[in-house]
Structure formats: structure tokens, C-alpha cells
mmCIF file of C-alpha atoms in Angstrom:
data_model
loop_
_atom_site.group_PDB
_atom_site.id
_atom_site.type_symbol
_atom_site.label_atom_id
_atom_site.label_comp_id
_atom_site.label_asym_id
_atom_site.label_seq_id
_atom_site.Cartn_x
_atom_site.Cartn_y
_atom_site.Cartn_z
ATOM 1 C CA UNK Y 112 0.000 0.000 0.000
ATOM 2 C CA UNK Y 113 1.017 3.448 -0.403
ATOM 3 C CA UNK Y 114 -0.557 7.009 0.262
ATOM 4 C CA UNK Y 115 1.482 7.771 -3.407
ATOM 5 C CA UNK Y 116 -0.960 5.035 -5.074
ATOM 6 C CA UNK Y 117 -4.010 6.107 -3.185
ATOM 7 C CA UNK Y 118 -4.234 2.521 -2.564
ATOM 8 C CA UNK Y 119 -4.533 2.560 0.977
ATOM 9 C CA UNK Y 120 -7.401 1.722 3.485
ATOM 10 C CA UNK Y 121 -7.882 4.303 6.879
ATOM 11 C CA UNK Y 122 -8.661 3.234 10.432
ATOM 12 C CA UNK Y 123 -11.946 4.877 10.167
ATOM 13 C CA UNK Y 124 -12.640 2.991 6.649
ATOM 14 C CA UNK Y 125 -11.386 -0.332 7.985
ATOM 15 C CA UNK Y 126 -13.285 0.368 11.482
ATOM 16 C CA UNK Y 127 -16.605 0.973 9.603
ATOM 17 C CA UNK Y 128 -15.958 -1.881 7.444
ATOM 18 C CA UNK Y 129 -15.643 -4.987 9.960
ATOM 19 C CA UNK Y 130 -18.545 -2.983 12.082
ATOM 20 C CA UNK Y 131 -20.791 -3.783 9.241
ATOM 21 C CA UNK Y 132 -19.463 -6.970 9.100
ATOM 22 C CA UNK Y 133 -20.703 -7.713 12.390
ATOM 23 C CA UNK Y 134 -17.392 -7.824 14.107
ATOM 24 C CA UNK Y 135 -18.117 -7.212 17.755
ATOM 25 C CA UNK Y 136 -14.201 -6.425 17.972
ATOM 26 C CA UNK Y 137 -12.605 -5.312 14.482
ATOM 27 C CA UNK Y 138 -9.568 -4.275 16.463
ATOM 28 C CA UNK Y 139 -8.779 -8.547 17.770
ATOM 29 C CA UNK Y 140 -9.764 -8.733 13.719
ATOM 30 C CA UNK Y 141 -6.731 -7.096 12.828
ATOM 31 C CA UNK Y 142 -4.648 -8.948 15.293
ATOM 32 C CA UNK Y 143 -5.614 -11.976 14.428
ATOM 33 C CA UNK Y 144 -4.544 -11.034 10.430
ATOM 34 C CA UNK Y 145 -1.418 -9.699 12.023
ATOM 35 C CA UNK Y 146 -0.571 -12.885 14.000
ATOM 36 C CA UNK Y 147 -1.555 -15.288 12.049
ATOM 37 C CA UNK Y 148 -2.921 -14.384 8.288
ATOM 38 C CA UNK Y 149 0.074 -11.721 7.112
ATOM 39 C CA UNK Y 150 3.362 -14.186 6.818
ATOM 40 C CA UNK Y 151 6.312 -13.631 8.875
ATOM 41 C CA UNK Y 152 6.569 -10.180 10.781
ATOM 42 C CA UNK Y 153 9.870 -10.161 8.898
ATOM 43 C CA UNK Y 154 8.370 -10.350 5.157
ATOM 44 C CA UNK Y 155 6.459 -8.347 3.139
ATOM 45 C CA UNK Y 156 2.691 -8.659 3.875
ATOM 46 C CA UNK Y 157 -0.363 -7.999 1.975
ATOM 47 C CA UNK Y 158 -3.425 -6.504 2.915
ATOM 48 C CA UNK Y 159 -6.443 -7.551 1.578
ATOM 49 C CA UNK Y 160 -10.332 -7.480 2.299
ATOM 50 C CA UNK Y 161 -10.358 -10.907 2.162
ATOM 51 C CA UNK Y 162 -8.437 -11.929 4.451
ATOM 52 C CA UNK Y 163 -9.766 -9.623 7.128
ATOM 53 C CA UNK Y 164 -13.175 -11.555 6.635
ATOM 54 C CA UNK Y 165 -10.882 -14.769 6.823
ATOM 55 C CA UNK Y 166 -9.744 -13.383 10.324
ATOM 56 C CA UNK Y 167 -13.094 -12.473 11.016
ATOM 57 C CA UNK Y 168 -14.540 -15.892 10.663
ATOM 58 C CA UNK Y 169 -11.674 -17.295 12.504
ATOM 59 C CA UNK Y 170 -11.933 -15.208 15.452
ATOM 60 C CA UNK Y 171 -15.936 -15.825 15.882
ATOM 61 C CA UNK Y 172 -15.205 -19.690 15.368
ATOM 62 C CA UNK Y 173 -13.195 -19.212 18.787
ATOM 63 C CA UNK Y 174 -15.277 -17.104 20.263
ATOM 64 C CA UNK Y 175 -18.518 -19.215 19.853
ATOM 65 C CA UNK Y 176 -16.132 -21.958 21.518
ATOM 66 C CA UNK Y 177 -15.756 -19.832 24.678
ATOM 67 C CA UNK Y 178 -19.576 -18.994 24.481
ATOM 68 C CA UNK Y 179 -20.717 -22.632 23.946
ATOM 69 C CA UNK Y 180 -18.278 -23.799 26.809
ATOM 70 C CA UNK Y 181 -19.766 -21.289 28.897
ATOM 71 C CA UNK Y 182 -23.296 -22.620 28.221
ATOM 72 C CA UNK Y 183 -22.748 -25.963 29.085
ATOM 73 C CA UNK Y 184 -20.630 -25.128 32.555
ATOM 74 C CA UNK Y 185 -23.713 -23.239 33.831
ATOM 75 C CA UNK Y 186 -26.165 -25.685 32.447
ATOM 76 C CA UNK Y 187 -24.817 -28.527 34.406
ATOM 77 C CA UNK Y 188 -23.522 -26.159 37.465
ATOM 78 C CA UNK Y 189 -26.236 -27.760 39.846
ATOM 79 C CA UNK Y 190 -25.882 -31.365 38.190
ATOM 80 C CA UNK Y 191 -24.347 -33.849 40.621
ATOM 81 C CA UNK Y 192 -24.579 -36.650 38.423
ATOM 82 C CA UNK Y 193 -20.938 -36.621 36.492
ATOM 83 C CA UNK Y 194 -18.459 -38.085 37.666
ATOM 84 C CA UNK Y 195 -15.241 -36.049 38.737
ATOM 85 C CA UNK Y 196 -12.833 -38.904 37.952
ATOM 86 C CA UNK Y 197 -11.011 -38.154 34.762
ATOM 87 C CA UNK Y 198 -11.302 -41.479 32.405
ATOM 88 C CA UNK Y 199 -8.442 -42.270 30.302
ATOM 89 C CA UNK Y 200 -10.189 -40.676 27.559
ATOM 90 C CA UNK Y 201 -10.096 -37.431 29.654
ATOM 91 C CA UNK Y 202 -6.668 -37.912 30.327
ATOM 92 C CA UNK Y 203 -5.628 -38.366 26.930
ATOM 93 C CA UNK Y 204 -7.292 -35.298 25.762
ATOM 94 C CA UNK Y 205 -6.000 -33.204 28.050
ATOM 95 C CA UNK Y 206 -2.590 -34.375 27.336
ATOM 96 C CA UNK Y 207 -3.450 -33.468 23.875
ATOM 97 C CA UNK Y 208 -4.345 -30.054 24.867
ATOM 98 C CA UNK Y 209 -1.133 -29.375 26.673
ATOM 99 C CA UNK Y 210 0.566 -30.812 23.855
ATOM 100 C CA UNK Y 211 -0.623 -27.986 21.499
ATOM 101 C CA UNK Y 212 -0.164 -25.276 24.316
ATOM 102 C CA UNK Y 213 3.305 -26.283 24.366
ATOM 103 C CA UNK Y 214 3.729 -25.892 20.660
ATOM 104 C CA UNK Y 215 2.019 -22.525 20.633
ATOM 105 C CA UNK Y 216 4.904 -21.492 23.281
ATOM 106 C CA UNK Y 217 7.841 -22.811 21.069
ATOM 107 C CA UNK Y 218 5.979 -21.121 17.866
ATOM 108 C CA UNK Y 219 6.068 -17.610 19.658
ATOM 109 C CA UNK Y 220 9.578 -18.302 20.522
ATOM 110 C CA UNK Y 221 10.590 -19.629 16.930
ATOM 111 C CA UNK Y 222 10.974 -15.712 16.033
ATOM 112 C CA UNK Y 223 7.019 -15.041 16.670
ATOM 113 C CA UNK Y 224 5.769 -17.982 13.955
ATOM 114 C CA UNK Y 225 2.279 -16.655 14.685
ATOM 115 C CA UNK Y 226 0.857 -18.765 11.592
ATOM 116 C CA UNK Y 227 1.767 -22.090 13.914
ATOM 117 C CA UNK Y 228 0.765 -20.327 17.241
ATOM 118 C CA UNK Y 229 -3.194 -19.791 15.395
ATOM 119 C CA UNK Y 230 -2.729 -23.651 14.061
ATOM 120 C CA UNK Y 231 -2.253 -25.107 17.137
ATOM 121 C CA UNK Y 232 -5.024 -22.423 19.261
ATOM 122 C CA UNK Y 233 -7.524 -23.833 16.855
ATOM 123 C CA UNK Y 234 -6.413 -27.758 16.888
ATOM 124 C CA UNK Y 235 -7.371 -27.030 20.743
ATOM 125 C CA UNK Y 236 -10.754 -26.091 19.883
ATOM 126 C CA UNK Y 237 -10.908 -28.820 17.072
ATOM 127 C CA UNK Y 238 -10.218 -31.913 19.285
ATOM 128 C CA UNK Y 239 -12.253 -30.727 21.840
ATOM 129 C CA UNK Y 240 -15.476 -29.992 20.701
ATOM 130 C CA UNK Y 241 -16.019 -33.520 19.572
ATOM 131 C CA UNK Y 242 -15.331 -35.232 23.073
ATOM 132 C CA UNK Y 243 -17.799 -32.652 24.963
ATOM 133 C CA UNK Y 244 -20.212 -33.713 22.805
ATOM 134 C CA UNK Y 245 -20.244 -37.299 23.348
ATOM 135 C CA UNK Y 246 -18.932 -36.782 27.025
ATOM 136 C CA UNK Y 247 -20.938 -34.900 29.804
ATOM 137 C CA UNK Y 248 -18.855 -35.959 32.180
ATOM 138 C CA UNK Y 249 -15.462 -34.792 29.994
ATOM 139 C CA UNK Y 250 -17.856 -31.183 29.574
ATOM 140 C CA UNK Y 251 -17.899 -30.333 33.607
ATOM 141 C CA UNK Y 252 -14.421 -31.923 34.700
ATOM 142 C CA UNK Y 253 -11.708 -30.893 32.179
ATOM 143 C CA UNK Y 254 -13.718 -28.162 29.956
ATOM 144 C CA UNK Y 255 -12.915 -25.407 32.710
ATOM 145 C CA UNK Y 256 -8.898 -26.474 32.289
ATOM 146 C CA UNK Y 257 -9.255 -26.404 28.809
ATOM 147 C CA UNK Y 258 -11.361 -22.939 28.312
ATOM 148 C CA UNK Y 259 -8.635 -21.568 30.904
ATOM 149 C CA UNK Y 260 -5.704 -22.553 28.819
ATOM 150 C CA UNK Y 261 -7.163 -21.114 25.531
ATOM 151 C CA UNK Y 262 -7.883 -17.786 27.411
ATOM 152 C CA UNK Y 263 -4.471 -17.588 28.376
ATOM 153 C CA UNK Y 264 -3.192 -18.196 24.825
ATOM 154 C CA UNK Y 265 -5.150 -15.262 23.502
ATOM 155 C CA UNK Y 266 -3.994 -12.929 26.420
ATOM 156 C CA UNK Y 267 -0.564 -13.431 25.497
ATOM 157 C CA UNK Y 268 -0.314 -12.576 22.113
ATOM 158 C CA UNK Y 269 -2.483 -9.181 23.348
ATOM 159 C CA UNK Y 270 -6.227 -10.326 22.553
ATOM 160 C CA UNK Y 271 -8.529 -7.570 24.345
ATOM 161 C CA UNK Y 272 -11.210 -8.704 26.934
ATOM 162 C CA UNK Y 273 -13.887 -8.900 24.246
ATOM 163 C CA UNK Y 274 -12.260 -12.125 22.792
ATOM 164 C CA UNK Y 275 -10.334 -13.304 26.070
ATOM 165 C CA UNK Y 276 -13.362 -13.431 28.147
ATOM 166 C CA UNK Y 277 -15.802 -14.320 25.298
ATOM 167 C CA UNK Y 278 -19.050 -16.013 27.024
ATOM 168 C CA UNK Y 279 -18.311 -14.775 30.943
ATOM 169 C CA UNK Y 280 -20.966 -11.874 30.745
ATOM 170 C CA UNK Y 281 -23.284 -14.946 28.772
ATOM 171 C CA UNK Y 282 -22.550 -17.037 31.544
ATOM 172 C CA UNK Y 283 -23.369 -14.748 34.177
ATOM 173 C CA UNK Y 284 -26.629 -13.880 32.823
ATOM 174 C CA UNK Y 285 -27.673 -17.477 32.534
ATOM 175 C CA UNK Y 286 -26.170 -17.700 35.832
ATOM 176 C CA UNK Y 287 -28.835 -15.178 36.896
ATOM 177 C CA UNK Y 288 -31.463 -16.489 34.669
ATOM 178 C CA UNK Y 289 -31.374 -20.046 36.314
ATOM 179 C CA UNK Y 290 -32.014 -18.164 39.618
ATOM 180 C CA UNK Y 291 -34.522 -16.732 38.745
ATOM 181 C CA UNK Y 292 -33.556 -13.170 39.294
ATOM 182 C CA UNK Y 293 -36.297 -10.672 39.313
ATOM 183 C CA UNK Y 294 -34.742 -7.993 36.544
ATOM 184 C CA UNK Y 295 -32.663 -10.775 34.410
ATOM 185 C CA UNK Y 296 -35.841 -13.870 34.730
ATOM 186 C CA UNK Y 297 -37.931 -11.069 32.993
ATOM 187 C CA UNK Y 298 -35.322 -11.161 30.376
ATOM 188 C CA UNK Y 299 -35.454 -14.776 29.518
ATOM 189 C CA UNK Y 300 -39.246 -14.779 29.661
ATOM 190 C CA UNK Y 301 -39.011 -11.769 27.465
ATOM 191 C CA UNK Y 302 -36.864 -14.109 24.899
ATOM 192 C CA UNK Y 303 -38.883 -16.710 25.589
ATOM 193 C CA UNK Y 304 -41.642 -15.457 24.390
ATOM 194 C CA UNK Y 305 -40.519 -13.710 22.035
ATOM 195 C CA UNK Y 306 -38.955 -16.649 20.188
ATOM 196 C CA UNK Y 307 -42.372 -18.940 21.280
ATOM 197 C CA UNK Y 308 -44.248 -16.640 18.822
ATOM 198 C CA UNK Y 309 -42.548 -16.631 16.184
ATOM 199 C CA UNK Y 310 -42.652 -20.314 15.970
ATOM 200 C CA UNK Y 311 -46.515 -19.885 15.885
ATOM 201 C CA UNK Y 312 -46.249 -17.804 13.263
ATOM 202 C CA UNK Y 313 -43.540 -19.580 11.772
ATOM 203 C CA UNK Y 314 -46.133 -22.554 11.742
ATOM 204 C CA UNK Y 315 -48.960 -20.921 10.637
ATOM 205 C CA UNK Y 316 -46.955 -19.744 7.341
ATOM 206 C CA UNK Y 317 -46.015 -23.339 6.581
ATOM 207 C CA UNK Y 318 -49.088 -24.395 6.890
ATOM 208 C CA UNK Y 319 -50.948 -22.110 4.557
ATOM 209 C CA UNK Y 320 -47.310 -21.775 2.806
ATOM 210 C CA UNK Y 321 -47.645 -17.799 3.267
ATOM 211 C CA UNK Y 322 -44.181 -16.625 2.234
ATOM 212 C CA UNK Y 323 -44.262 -13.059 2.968
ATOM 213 C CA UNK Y 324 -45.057 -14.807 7.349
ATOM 214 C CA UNK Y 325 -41.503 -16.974 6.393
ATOM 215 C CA UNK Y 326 -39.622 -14.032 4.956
ATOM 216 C CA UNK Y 327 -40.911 -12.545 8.314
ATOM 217 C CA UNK Y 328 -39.814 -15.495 10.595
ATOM 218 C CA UNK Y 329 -36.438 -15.455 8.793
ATOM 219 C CA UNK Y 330 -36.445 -11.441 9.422
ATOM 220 C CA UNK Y 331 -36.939 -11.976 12.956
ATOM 221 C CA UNK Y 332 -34.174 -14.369 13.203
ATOM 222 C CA UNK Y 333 -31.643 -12.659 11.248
ATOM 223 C CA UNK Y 334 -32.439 -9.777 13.703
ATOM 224 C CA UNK Y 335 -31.984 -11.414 16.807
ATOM 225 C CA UNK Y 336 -28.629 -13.030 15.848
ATOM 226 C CA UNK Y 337 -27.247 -9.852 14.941
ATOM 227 C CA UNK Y 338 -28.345 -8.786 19.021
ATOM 228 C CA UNK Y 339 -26.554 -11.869 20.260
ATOM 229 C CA UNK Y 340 -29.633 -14.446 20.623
ATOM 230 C CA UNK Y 341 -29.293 -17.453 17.956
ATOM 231 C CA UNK Y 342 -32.847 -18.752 17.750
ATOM 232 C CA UNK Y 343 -33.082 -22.512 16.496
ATOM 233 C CA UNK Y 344 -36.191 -23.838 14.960
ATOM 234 C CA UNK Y 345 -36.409 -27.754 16.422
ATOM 235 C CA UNK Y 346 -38.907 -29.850 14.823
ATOM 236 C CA UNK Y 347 -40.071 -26.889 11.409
ATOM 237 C CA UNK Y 348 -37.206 -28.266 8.890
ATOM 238 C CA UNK Y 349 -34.815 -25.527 8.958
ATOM 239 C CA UNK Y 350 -35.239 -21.790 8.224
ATOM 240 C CA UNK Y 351 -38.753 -20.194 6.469
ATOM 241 C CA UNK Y 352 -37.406 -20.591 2.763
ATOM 242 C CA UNK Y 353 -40.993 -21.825 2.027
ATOM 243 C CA UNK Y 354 -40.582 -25.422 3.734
ATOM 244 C CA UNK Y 355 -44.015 -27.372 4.335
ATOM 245 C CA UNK Y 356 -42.527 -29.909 5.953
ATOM 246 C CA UNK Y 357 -44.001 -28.725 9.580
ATOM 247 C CA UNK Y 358 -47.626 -28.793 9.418
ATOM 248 C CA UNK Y 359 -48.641 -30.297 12.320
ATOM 249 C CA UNK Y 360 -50.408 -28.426 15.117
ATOM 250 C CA UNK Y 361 -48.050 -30.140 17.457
ATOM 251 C CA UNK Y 362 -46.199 -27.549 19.364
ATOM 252 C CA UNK Y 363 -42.577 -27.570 19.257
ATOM 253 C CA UNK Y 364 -40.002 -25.836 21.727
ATOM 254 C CA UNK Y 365 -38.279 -23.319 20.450
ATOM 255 C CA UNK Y 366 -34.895 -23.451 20.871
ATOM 256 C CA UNK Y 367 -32.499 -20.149 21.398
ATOM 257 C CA UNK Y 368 -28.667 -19.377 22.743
ATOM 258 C CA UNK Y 369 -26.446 -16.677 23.068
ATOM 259 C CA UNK Y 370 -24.214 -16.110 19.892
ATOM 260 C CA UNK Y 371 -21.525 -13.951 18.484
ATOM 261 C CA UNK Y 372 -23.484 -11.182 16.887
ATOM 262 C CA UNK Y 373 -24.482 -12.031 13.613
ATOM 263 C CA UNK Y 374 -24.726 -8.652 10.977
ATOM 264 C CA UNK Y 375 -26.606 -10.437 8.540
ATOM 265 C CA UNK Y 376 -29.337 -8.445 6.636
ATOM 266 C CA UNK Y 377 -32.567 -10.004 5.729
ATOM 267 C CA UNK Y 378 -33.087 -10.578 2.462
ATOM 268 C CA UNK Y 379 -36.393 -8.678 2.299
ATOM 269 C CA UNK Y 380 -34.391 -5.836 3.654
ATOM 270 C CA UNK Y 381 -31.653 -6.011 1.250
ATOM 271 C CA UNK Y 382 -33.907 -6.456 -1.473
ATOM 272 C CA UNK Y 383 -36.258 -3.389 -0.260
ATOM 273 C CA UNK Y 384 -33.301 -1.324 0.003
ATOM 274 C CA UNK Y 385 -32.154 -2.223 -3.372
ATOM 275 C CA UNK Y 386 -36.121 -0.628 -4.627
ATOM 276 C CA UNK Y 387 -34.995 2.004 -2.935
ATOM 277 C CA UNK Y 388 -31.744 2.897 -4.774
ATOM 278 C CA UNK Y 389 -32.379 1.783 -8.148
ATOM 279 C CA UNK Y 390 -34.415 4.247 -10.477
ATOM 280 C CA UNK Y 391 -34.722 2.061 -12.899
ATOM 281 C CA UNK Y 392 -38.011 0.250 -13.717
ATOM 282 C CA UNK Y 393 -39.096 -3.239 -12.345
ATOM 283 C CA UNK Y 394 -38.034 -6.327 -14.970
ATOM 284 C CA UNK Y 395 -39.698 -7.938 -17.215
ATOM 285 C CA UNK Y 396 -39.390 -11.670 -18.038
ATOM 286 C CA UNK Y 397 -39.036 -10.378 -21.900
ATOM 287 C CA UNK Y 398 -36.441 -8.510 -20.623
ATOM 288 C CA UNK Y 399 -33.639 -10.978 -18.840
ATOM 289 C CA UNK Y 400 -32.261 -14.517 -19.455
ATOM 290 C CA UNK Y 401 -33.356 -17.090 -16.833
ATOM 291 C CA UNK Y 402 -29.410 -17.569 -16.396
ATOM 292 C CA UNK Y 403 -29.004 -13.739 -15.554
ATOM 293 C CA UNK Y 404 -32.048 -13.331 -13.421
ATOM 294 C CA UNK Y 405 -29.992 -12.852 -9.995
ATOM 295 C CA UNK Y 406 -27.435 -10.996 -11.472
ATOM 296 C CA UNK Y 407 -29.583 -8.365 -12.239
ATOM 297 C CA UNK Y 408 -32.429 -5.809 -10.590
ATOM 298 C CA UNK Y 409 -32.735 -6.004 -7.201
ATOM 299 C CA UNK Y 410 -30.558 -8.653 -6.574
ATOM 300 C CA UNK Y 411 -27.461 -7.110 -8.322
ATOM 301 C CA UNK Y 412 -24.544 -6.800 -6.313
ATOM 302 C CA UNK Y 413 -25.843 -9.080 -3.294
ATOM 303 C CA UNK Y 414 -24.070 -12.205 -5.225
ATOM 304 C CA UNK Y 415 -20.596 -13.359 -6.084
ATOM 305 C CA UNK Y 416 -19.984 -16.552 -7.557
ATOM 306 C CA UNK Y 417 -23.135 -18.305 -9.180
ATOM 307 C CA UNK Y 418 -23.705 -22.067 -10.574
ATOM 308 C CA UNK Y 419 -22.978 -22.424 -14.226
ATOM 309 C CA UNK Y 420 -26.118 -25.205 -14.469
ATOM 310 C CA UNK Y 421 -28.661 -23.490 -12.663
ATOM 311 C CA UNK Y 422 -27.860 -19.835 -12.886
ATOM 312 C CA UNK Y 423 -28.119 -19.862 -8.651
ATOM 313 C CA UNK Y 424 -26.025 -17.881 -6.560
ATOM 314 C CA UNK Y 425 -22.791 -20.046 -4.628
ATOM 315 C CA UNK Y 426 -21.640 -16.587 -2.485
ATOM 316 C CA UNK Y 427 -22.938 -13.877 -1.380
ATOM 317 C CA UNK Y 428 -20.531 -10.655 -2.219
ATOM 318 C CA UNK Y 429 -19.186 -10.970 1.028
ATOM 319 C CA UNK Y 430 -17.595 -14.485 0.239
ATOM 320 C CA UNK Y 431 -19.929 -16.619 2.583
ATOM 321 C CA UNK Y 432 -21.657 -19.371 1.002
ATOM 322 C CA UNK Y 433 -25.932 -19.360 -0.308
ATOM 323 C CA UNK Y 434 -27.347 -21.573 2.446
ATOM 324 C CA UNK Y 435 -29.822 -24.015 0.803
ATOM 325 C CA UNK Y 436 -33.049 -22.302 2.771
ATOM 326 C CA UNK Y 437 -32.003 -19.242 0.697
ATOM 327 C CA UNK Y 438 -31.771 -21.466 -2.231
ATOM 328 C CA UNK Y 439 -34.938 -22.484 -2.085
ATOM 329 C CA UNK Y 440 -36.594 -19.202 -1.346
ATOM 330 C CA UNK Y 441 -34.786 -17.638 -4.322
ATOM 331 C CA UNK Y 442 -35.934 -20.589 -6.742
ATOM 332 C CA UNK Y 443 -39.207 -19.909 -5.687
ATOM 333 C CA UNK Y 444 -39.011 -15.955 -6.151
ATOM 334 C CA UNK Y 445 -37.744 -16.669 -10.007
ATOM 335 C CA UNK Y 446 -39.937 -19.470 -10.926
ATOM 336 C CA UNK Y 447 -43.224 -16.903 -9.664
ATOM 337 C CA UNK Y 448 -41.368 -13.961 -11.982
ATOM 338 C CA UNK Y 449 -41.010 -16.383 -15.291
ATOM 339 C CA UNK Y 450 -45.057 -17.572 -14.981
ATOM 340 C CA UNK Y 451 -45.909 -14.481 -15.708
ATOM 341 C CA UNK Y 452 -44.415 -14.377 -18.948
#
């Protein structure tokens, strides 16, 4: 980069970039590119978009770890049931764990190899989430070691407090909420509810396969992860995207966690905002190829990469990938636009 070239990026450009992004801390962003993302400190590096969304993703895969690990310590806080005997399972995985600790030492002392130092951080989170899965007893008796060793990794190599203690202030509000606290219950039954209706509603627009109540329900959702709540629809087939697959009266329990805040836009909201902008008048089937049609109108610029077959988006322009929900909704959406030819 160079000011010469006008090729460069400011703090406040960057800042507001990874902000949209949905990066709760744009700063650890950059430090995780830095450490681990840019080659050696004593090479050239270059900066790119990209990779700051790489780093991005990276970073909220460890976070979610702490969050999760969090979750399941003050779930089973008041269990007596487990065991506190470490099996020889538990004591191989552990050993494992201070195997790749050790490693992440040496790497910061092999003339700061932060590329192996993020390696081994994540193998930690890799070989663990398996075995806390299939082990409750592994998730209350070694999962406090382990989330203690990985928060001392990050402090090291100067991680601030909103990646280091990722999940504590989650914790202590389910904590709270398993007390039943006066101020913090009336959260959760505020949630609670919250999430209870939409899965009504959710239900009701399956059953009469009303898409504008599933573009909704997916609104709602998209909202509420990008606030830190991740709601999870047990028992309706996945997301809206039009599913009928749920049309049983049979109520279901809506399922919801606390998440890494997830900037995600609706599409509805994209797509209105798109009206918005563009001047130009609606399309007509006449008008565009079936190939083209989301490369176009109000769905230009919201894709990258799209299937050569089907003419479907792969990525959004962001570089995440088309869940198949969205797939579905947006097969639906062009199929309605070409009957009318």
C-alpha cells in the first residue's frame, strides 16, 4: 500500500468496514490477520479485504467456543450426576491439549511464527469440541482447564477482553437467569416469548405456505442473531425458505442461545433497500435470461460466484456461502417472476 498510489485503506474505513461486518471487535480482527494471516513479521505482507473476513470468521469460530463452553458449565452447574474422575479418555485429551499449548509457546519463541501459534489455538478447539459432545462428564471436569488454557493463549499474544473473556458476561446472565432473578428472569421470559411466537407464526406460514409470514420469521431471526440471541427452529425443517414440511399443530419448543453477533441483513431488507436505490423500472421476463435473473435488478450486487447449471447464486458478495433455505426461497421468487411471462 502506499498514500502515493491512493491505494490505501484508513482506520476509520477499515473500522466501519468490519462494524458492518458484524465484528463485535474489528480491532482482535486485525490482530488476528497480524498474527496469524500476514506471513512472517519479517516479510512483506499484503493486505487484503479478504483476508480480514478470513480473520473475522476465525476469530468468531473461537469465540462461539468460549460462548458454547460457557453454556454448558452453567447448564450442568447444579448437576451432581458426572463423575469427577477423569477417564483415560479425559486424560488423553487433556494431554493433547497441553501438547498444542506447548507448541504454541515454542511457535512464539521460533521468532514469533504466529501462523503455527493460530494452528495449534484452533487444533485445541478442534479436538475438543467432539469429546464434549459425546462426554458430559469430559464437559464439567476438564472443559474449565481447557477454556482456561485457551484464554491464556489469547492474552498473550495481546487479545482484548472482548475475545479473552468471550461467554463470561453470557454465563453470568444465565447464571442469573437459572435463579430466577427478578430484573434478568424477565429477560429470559421476554426471549422466551418472544422466540415462542414466532414459531406460531412460523407454523402458521407453513401451513398455509404464506411466504411473505416466512420471509418474516427469517427477518426476525436474522435480527436477533445480529443482538446476540441465535434462535433454532427444532422440529419446522430448517429456516422459512418456504418449507411445508411442519404442518402439524403439534407444538414444538423453540430453541435459542447466546451467539456472536451475527450482521446479517434479511433478504427482504436487502432487497427493499435495493427498490430504494435503483431508479430504474421493475423487470420484465421479456427482458432478462433465466441464467441472468440474480445478477440483475434487485438482486445485483448481493451475489458473487453463481452455478454455471442453474444460474443460482454459490456466495454472497461478502464471500460466505448461499445456504440451501435461501436457495430455495430464491428458486421460488424466479420461478413466480417467469409464470408471468
Amino acid at each position: 500500500m502506499s498514500k502515493s498510489l491512493k491505494n490505501f485503506v484508513t482506520v476509520r474505513e477499515y473500522w466501519a468496514r468490519q462494524e458492518e461486518r458484524g465484528s463485535g471487535s474489528p480491532g482482535d480482527d486485525f490482530r488476528l490477520w497480524c498474527l496469524g494471516l500476514s506471513g512472517r513479521y519479517r516479510g512483506s505482507a499484503t493486505f487484503s479485504f479478504e483476508s480480514l473476513e478470513e480473520a473475522l470468521n476465525i476469530r468468531t469460530q473461537i469465540v462461539q467456543f468460549l460462548m458454547d463452553a460457557e453454556e454448558i458449565l452453567t447448564k450442568g452447574k447444579d448437576d451432581k450426576s458426572h463423575n469427577c474422575v477423569w477417564s483415560q479418555h479425559d486424560l488423553q485429551l487433556f494431554q493433547s491439549i497441553l501438547n498444542a499449548r506447548r507448541n504454541c509457546h515454542e511457535a512464539l519463541l521460533n521468532d514469533l511464527d504466529g501462523a503455527t501459534f493460530l494452528k495449534q489455538l484452533l487444533q485445541i478447539i478442534k479436538i475438543t469440541k467432539p469429546h464434549l459432545r459425546t462426554s458430559i462428564n469430559a464437559a464439567h471436569t476438564i472443559l474449565p482447564n481447557i477454556t482456561a488454557i485457551v484464554r491464556e493463549l489469547l492474552s498473550v499474544v495481546g487479545f482484548t477482553d472482548a475475545t479473552v473473556h468471550a461467554g463470561r458476561r453470557q454465563r453470568h446472565l444465565l447464571s442469573s437467569l437459572n435463579d430466577n432473578d427478578g430484573n434478568t428472569n424477565a429477560t429470559k421470559n421476554a426471549i422466551d416469548e418472544l422466540v415462542s411466537f414466532r414459531s406460531r407464526v412460523r407454523r402458521h406460514g407453513l401451513r398455509n405456505k404464506d411466504e411473505s409470514l416466512l420471509e418474516l420469521c427469517d427477518d426476525v431471526r436474522a435480527a436477533t442473531a445480529a443482538k446476540g440471541v441465535e434462535i433454532q427452529d427444532i422440529g419446522g425443517g430448517g429456516g422459512g425458505g418456504g418449507s411445508s414440511e411442519d404442518t402439524s399443530t403439534t407444538t414444538t419448543t423453540p430453541s435459542w442461545r447466546f451467539c456472536v453477533p451475527k450482521q446479517t441483513p434479511p433478504l427482504s431488507a436487502v432487497s427493499s433497500s435495493k427498490r430504494r436505490q435503483s431508479p430504474s423500472p421493475p423487470l420484465r421476463p421479456e427482458t432478462v435470461s433465466f441464467m441472468e435473473y440474480f445478477q440483475v435488478g434487485v438482486y445485483e450486487g448481493q451475489f458473487k460466484e453463481f452455478d454455471d447449471e442453474t444460474g443460482l447464486p454459490v456466495t454472497h458478495v461478502d464471500g460466505r456461502e448461499v445456504s440451501n433455505n435461501l436457495k430455495k426461497k430464491l428458486i421460488k421468487k424466479r420461478d413466480k417472476f417467469f409464470k408471468s411471462r
